Amino acid sequence: MACRITELILDCADPVRMAAFWCEVLGYVEIGKDGEDIEIGPPGVGFGGPQPTLILSRSDDPKPGKLPLHLDVNPTDRDQDAELERLLAAGARPADVGQTGEESWHVLADPEGNVFCLLRKRVEP
């Protein structure tokens, strides 16, 4: 038997703002609150489903920038260029982590500066 990832935790200064951003990016919904922490996940599934939930955990010491672990996202219903436009409109911004410009992915930062990548391949929702 093996383990699987069920939750990802992201420390942040403003869980409400970050939950709204990541719900927009991932098509997730709020599924729970614990104090100031907000858990979001796939609609109709929630915790324990095939996709991990994301907990936006209130912290006075979030560490923005290139984290030791970062998220990669793929478009599900449009090409990479259209998805990039959507993510930028939702509040993401381009980030420079030393890429050459020849990569097939885009490096972005969420509203609090956490780096994530938009990959090219379209995947099933």
Short mmCIF file of N, CA and C in Angstrom, two decimals, residues 24-27 73-90 92 106 108 116 118-120:
data_model
loop_
_atom_site.label_atom_id
_atom_site.label_comp_id
_atom_site.label_asym_id
_atom_site.label_seq_id
_atom_site.Cartn_x
_atom_site.Cartn_y
_atom_site.Cartn_z
N GLU A 24 -10.37 30.36 -8.55
CA GLU A 24 -10.48 30.78 -9.96
C GLU A 24 -9.53 29.99 -10.84
N VAL A 25 -8.29 29.84 -10.41
CA VAL A 25 -7.28 29.13 -11.21
C VAL A 25 -7.66 27.66 -11.40
N LEU A 26 -8.05 26.99 -10.32
CA LEU A 26 -8.24 25.54 -10.34
C LEU A 26 -9.69 25.10 -10.56
N GLY A 27 -10.64 26.04 -10.54
CA GLY A 27 -12.04 25.63 -10.62
C GLY A 27 -12.52 24.98 -9.34
N VAL A 73 0.49 23.82 -13.12
CA VAL A 73 -0.89 23.68 -13.57
C VAL A 73 -0.90 23.52 -15.08
N ASN A 74 -1.92 22.85 -15.58
CA ASN A 74 -2.10 22.64 -17.01
C ASN A 74 -3.50 23.10 -17.39
N PRO A 75 -3.66 23.67 -18.59
CA PRO A 75 -5.00 24.04 -19.04
C PRO A 75 -5.86 22.79 -19.27
N THR A 76 -7.17 22.96 -19.07
CA THR A 76 -8.09 21.84 -19.29
C THR A 76 -9.04 22.09 -20.45
N ASP A 77 -9.38 23.33 -20.72
CA ASP A 77 -10.42 23.60 -21.73
C ASP A 77 -10.01 24.66 -22.74
N ARG A 78 -8.72 24.96 -22.81
CA ARG A 78 -8.21 25.96 -23.76
C ARG A 78 -6.73 25.74 -23.96
N ASP A 79 -6.14 26.43 -24.92
CA ASP A 79 -4.70 26.26 -25.13
C ASP A 79 -3.92 27.10 -24.10
N GLN A 80 -2.62 26.91 -24.09
CA GLN A 80 -1.77 27.56 -23.10
C GLN A 80 -1.84 29.08 -23.17
N ASP A 81 -1.86 29.65 -24.37
CA ASP A 81 -1.91 31.10 -24.50
C ASP A 81 -3.19 31.68 -23.92
N ALA A 82 -4.32 31.05 -24.21
CA ALA A 82 -5.59 31.51 -23.67
C ALA A 82 -5.63 31.35 -22.15
N GLU A 83 -5.06 30.26 -21.66
CA GLU A 83 -5.02 30.05 -20.20
C GLU A 83 -4.12 31.07 -19.53
N LEU A 84 -3.00 31.40 -20.16
CA LEU A 84 -2.12 32.43 -19.62
C LEU A 84 -2.88 33.75 -19.48
N GLU A 85 -3.61 34.14 -20.49
CA GLU A 85 -4.41 35.37 -20.41
C GLU A 85 -5.40 35.31 -19.25
N ARG A 86 -6.05 34.16 -19.09
CA ARG A 86 -7.03 33.99 -18.00
C ARG A 86 -6.37 34.13 -16.64
N LEU A 87 -5.20 33.49 -16.47
CA LEU A 87 -4.51 33.54 -15.18
C LEU A 87 -4.01 34.94 -14.87
N LEU A 88 -3.51 35.65 -15.87
CA LEU A 88 -3.06 37.03 -15.66
C LEU A 88 -4.25 37.92 -15.28
N ALA A 89 -5.39 37.72 -15.91
CA ALA A 89 -6.59 38.49 -15.57
C ALA A 89 -7.08 38.18 -14.16
N ALA A 90 -6.82 36.95 -13.69
CA ALA A 90 -7.24 36.55 -12.34
C ALA A 90 -6.31 37.08 -11.25
N ALA A 92 -2.58 36.62 -11.45
CA ALA A 92 -1.21 36.11 -11.54
C ALA A 92 -0.36 37.15 -12.26
N HIS A 106 5.27 28.72 -18.64
CA HIS A 106 5.34 30.10 -18.15
C HIS A 106 5.48 30.05 -16.64
N LEU A 108 4.88 31.93 -13.26
CA LEU A 108 3.97 32.97 -12.77
C LEU A 108 4.07 33.05 -11.26
N PHE A 116 4.48 29.59 -9.42
CA PHE A 116 3.92 28.36 -9.97
C PHE A 116 4.12 28.40 -11.48
N LEU A 118 2.72 27.40 -15.44
CA LEU A 118 1.66 27.00 -16.37
C LEU A 118 2.32 26.19 -17.47
N LEU A 119 2.00 24.91 -17.52
CA LEU A 119 2.58 24.02 -18.52
C LEU A 119 1.77 24.07 -19.81
N ARG A 120 2.29 23.49 -20.85
CA ARG A 120 1.68 23.58 -22.16
C ARG A 120 0.59 22.55 -22.40
#
